[in-house]
mmCIF file of C-alpha atoms and ligand atoms in Angstrom:
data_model
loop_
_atom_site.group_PDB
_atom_site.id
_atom_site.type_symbol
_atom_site.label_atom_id
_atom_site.label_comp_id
_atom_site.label_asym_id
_atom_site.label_seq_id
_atom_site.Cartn_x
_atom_site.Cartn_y
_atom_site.Cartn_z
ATOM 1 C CA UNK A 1 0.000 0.000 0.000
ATOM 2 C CA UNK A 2 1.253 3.469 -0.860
ATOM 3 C CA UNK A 3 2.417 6.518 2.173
ATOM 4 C CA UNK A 4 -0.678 8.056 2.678
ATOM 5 C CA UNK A 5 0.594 11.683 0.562
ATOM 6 C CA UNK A 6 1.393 13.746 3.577
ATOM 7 C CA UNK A 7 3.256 10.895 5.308
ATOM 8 C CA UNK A 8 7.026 11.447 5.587
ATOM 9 C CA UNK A 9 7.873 8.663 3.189
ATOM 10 C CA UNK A 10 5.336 10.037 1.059
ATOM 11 C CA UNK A 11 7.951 12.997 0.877
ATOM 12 C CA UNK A 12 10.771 11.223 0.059
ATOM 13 C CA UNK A 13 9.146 8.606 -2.308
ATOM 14 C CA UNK A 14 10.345 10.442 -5.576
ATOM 15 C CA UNK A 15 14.061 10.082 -4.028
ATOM 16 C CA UNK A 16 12.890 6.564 -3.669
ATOM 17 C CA UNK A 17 12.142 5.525 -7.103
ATOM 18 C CA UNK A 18 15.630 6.861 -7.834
ATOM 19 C CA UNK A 19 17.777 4.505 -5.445
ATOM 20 C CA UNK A 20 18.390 7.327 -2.951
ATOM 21 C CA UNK A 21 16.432 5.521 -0.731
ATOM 22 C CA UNK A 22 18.114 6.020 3.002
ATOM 23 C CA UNK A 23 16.734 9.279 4.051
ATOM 24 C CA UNK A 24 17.155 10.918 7.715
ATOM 25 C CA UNK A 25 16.196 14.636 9.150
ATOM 26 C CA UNK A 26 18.137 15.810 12.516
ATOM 27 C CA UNK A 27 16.951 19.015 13.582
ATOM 28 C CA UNK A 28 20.020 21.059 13.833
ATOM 29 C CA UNK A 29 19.590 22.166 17.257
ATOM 30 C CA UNK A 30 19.555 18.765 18.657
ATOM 31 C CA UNK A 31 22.571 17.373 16.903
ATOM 32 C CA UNK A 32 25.813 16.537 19.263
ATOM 33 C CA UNK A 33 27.337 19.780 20.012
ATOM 34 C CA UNK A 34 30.419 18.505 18.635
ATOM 35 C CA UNK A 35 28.937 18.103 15.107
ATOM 36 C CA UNK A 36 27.585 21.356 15.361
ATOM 37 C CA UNK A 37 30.334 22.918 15.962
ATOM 38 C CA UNK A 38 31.797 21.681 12.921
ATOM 39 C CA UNK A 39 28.915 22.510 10.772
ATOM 40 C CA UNK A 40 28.130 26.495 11.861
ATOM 41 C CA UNK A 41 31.425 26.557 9.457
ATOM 42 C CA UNK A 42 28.979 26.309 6.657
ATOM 43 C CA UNK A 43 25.639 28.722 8.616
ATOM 44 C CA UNK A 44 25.597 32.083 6.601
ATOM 45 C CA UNK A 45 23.310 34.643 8.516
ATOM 46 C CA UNK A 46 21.329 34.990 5.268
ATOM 47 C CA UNK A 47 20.581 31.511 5.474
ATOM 48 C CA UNK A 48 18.407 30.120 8.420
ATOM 49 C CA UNK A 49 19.597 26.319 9.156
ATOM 50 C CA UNK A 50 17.099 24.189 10.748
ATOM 51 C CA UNK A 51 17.683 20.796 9.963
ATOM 52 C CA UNK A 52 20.603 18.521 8.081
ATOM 53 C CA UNK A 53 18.931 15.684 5.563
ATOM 54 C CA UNK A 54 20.671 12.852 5.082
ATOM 55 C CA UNK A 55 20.071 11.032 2.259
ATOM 56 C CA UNK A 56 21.640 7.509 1.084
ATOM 57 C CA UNK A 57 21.482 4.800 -1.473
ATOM 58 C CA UNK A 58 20.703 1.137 -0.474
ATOM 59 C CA UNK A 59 21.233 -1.811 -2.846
ATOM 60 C CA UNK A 60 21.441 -1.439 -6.431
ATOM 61 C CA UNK A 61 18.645 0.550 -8.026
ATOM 62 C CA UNK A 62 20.870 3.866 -7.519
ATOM 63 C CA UNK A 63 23.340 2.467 -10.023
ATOM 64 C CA UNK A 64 20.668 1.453 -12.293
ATOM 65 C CA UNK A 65 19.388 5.316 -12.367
ATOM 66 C CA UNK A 66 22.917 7.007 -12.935
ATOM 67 C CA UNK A 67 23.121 4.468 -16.186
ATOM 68 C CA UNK A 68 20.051 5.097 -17.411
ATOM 69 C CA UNK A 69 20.793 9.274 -16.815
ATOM 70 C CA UNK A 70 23.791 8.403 -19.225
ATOM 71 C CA UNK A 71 25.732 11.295 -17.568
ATOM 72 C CA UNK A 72 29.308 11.307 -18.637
ATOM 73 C CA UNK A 73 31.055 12.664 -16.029
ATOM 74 C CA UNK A 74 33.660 11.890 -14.262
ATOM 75 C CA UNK A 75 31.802 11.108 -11.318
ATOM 76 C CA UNK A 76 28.239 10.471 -12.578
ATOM 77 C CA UNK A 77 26.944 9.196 -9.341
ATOM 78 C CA UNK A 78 27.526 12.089 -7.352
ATOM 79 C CA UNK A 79 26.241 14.453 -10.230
ATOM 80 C CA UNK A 80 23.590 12.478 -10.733
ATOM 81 C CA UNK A 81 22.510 12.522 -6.917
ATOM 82 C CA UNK A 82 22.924 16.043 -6.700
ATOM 83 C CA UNK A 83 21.040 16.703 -9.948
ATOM 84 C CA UNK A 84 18.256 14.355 -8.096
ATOM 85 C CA UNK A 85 18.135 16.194 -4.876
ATOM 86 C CA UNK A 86 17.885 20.031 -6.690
ATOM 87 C CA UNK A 87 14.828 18.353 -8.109
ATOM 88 C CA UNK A 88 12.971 16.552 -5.514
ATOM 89 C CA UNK A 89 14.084 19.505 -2.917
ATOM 90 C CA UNK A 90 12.719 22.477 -5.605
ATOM 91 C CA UNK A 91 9.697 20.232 -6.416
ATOM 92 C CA UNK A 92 8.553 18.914 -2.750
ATOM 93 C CA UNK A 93 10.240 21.861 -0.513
ATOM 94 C CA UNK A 94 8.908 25.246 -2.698
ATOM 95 C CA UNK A 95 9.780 28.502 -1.115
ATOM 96 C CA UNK A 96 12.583 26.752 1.094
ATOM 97 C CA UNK A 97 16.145 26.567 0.807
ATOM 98 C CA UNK A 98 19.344 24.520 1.324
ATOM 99 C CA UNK A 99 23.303 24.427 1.713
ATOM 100 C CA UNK A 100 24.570 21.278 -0.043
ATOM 101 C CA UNK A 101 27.662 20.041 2.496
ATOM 102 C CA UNK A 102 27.999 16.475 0.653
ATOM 103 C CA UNK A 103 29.235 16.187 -2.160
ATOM 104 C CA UNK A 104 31.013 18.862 -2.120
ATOM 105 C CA UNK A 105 33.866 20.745 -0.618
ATOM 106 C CA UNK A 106 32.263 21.392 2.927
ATOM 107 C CA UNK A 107 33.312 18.530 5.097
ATOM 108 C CA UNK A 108 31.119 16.654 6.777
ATOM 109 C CA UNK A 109 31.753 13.808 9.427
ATOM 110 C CA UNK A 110 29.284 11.168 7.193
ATOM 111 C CA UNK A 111 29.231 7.920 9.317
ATOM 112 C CA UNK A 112 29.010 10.186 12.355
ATOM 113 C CA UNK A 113 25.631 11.169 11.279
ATOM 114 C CA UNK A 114 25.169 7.670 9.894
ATOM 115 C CA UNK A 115 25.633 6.856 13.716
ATOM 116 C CA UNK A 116 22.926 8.880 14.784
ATOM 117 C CA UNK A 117 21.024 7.615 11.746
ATOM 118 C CA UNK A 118 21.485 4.053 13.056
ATOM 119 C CA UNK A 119 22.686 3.295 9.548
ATOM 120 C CA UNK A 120 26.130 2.944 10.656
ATOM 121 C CA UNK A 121 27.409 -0.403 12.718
ATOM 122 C CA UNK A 122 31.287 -0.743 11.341
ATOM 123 C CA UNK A 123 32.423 -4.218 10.256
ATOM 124 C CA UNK A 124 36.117 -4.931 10.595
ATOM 125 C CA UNK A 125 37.122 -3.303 7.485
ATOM 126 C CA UNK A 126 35.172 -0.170 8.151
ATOM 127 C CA UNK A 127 32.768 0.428 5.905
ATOM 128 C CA UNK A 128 28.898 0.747 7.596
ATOM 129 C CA UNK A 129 26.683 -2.653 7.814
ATOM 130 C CA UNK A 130 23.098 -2.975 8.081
ATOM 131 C CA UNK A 131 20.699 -5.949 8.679
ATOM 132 C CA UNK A 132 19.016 -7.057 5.144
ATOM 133 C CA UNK A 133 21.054 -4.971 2.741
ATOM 134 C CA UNK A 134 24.582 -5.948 4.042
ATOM 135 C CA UNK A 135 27.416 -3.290 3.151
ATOM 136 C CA UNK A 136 25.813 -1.961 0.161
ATOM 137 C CA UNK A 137 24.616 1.270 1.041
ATOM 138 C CA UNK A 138 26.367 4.630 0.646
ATOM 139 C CA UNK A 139 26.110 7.908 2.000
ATOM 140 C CA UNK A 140 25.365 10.574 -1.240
ATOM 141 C CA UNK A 141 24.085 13.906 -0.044
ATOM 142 C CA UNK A 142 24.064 16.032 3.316
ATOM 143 C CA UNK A 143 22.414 19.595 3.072
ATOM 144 C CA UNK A 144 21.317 22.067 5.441
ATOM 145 C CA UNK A 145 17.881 23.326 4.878
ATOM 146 C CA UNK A 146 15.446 25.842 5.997
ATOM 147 C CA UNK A 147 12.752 23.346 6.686
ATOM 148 C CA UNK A 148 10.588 22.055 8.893
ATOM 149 C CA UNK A 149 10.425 18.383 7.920
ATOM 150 C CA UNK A 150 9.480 15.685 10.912
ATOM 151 C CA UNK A 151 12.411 14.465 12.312
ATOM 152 C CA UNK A 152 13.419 10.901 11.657
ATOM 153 C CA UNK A 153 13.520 8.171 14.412
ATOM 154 C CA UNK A 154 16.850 6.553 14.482
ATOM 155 C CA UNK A 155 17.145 3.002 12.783
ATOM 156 C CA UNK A 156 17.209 0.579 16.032
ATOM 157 C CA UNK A 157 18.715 -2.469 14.354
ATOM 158 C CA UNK A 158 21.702 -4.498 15.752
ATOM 159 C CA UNK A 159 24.548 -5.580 13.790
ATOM 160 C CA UNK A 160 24.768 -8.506 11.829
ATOM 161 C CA UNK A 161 28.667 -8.371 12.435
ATOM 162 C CA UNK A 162 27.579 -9.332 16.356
ATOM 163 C CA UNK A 163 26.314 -12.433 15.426
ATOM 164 C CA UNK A 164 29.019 -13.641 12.431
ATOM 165 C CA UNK A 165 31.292 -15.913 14.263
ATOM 166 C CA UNK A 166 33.461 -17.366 11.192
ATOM 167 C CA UNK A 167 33.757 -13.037 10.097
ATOM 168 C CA UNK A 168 35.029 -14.386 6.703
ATOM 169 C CA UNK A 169 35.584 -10.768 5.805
ATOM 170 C CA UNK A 170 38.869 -11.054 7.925
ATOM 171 C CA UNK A 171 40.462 -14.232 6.320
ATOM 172 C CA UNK A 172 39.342 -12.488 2.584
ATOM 173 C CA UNK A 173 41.495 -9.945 2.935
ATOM 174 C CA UNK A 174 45.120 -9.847 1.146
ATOM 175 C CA UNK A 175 46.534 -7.417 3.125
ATOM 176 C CA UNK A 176 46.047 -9.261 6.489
ATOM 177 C CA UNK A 177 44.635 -5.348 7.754
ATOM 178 C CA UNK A 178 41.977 -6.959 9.946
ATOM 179 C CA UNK A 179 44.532 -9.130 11.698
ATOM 180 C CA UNK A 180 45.180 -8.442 15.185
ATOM 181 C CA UNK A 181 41.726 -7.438 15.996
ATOM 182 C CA UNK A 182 41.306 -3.474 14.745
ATOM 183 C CA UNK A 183 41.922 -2.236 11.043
ATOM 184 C CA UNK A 184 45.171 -1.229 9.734
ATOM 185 C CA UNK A 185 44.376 1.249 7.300
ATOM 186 C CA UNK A 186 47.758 1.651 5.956
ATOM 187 C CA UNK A 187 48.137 -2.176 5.109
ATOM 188 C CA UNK A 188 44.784 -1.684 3.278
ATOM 189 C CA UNK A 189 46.194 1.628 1.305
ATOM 190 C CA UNK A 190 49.268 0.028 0.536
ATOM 191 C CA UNK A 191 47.907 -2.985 -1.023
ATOM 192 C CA UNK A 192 45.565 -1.171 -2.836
ATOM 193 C CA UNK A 193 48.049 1.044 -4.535
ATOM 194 C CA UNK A 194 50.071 -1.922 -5.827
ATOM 195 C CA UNK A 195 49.673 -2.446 -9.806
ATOM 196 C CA UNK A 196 47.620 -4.957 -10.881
ATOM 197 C CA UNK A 197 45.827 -5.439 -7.327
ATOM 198 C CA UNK A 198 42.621 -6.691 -7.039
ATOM 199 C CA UNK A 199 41.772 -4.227 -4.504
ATOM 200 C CA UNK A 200 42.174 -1.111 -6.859
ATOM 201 C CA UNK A 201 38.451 -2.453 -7.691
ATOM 202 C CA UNK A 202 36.874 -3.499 -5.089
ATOM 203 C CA UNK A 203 37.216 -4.603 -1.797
ATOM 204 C CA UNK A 204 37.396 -8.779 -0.974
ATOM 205 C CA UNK A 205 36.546 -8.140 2.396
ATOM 206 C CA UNK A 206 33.393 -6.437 1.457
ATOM 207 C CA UNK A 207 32.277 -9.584 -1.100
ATOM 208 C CA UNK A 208 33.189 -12.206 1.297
ATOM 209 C CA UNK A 209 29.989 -11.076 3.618
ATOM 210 C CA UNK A 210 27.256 -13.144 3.357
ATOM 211 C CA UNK A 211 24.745 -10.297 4.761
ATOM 212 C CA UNK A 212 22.498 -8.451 2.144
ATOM 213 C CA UNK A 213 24.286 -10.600 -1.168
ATOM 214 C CA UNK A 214 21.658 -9.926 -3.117
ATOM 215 C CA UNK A 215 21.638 -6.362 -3.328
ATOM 216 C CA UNK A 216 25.591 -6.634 -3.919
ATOM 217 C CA UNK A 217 26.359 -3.541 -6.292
ATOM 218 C CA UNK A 218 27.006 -4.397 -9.865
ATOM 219 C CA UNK A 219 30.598 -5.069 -11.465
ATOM 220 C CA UNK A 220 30.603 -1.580 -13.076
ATOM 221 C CA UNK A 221 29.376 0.166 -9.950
ATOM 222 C CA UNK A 222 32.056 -1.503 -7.946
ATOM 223 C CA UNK A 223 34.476 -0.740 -10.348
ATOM 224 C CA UNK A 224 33.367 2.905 -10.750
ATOM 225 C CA UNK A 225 33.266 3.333 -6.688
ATOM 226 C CA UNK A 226 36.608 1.817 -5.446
ATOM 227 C CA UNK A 227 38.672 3.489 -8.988
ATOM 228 C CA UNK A 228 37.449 6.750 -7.975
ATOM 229 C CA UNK A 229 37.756 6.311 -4.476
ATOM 230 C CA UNK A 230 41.522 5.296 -5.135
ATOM 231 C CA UNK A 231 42.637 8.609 -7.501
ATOM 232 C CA UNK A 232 41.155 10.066 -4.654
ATOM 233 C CA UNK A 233 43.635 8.313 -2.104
ATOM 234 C CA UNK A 234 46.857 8.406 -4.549
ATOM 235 C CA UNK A 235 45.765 12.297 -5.007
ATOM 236 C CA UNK A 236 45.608 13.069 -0.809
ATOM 237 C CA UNK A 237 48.351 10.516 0.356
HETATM 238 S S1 LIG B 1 31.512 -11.295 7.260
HETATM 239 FE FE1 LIG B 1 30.593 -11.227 9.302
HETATM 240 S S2 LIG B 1 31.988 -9.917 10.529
HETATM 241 FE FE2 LIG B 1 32.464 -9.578 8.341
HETATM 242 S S3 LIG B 1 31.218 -7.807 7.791
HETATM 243 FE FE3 LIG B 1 30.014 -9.603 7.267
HETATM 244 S S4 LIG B 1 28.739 -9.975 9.088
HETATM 245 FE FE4 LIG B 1 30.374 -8.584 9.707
HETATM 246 S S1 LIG B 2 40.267 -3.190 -0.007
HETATM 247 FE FE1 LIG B 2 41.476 -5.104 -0.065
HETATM 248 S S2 LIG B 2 43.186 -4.660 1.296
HETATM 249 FE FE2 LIG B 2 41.601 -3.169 1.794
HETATM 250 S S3 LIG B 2 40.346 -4.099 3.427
HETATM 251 FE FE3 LIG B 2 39.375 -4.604 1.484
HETATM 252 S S4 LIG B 2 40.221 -6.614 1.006
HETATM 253 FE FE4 LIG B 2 41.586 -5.710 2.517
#
């Protein structure tokens, strides 16, 4: 049965049909004063901030929407998500406005509000886990916004990582940077840069869980994700 049309998924559905289907509103106020400190960087007087939405991709549909966009870009997910948000915000938000921090070049502490999102439990190599869709989720647009939106109810899920007692993510990995119990992220980096690794596309770790296989991203979307995120490394380190 469809949101009734006034029901906060009702709001986000068009976001839905896209793939950008993790969505979360924190009223600004309320957020750790930490992570507010951090983000009255980006408050301009002329812009009232009320709330930070969070919005995320889960499973594979995203990927399906960037291809069918055909955006050649260098980095057609994030245009494409950005393009997507203008849209849905102009067309479901009239008369408001909002401060894109993600993508972007405002930082913004992502899994920190994944955290408070209860999207975020970290497996051993890091990246965020969730019960039903595994790791294959992403984080692809923060903003700051004028609105008044209802506030989302943080995700109360446990992680699947608490109750995986062979964690074949650990043994998958070629860079032994689980070993030892915490994550060596410099045995990870350094492996990765290597020519002719097979972590320069994707991460073994990541495809040895057995949580949420079947919305595992597609070879060209892995490809696309860990490539870029690597220039990004080998351009920073
Ligand atoms: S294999 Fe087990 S420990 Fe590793 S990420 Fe998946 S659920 Fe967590
Ligand atoms: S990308 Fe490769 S080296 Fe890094 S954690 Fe994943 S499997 Fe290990």
């Amino acid at each position: 049965m469809p949101p009734p049309p006034d029901s906060p998924s009702a709001r986000f559905s068009a976001l839905d049909r896209l793939g950008l289907n993790l969505h979360a509103v924190f009223d600004v106020d309320r957020l750790p004063a930490e992570l507010l400190a951090d983000l009255r960087r980006h408050f301009t007087p002329a812009h009232p901030v009320r709330q930070l939405i969070l919005i995320g991709n889960a499973g594979r549909a995203l990927w399906a929407s960037v291809k069918a966009a055909g955006l050649d870009s260098a980095d057609p997910i994030d245009d494409f998500s950005v393009r997507a948000v203008a849209r849905w915000f102009a067309g479901q938000l009239p008369g408001h406005r909002y401060t894109l921090l993600y993508p972007g070049d405002r930082p913004v502490g992502l899994q920190a509000l994944g955290q408070l999102a209860g999207w975020h439990h970290a497996t051993p190599f890091m990246v965020g886990i969730l019960p039903g869709w595994g790791s294959w989720f992403g984080y692809r647009a923060a903003l700051l916004a004028d609105t008044s939106l209802p506030v989302t109810a943080p995700l109360r899920v446990e992680s699947p990582c608490l109750a995986c007692a062979a964690q074949p993510c650990i043994a998958a990995c070629p860079a032994r940077a689980m070993e030892g119990g915490g994550f060596v992220l410099e045995k990870c980096l350094a492996y990765r840069r290597q020519p002719g690794s097979p972590c320069r596309a994707r991460c073994l770790a990541r495809d040895a869980c057995p949580v949420g296989r079947a919305h595992r991203y597609d070879e060209d979307h892995m490809r696309h994700t860990y490539e870029h995120s690597l220039r990004m490394i080998e351009r920073h380190f």
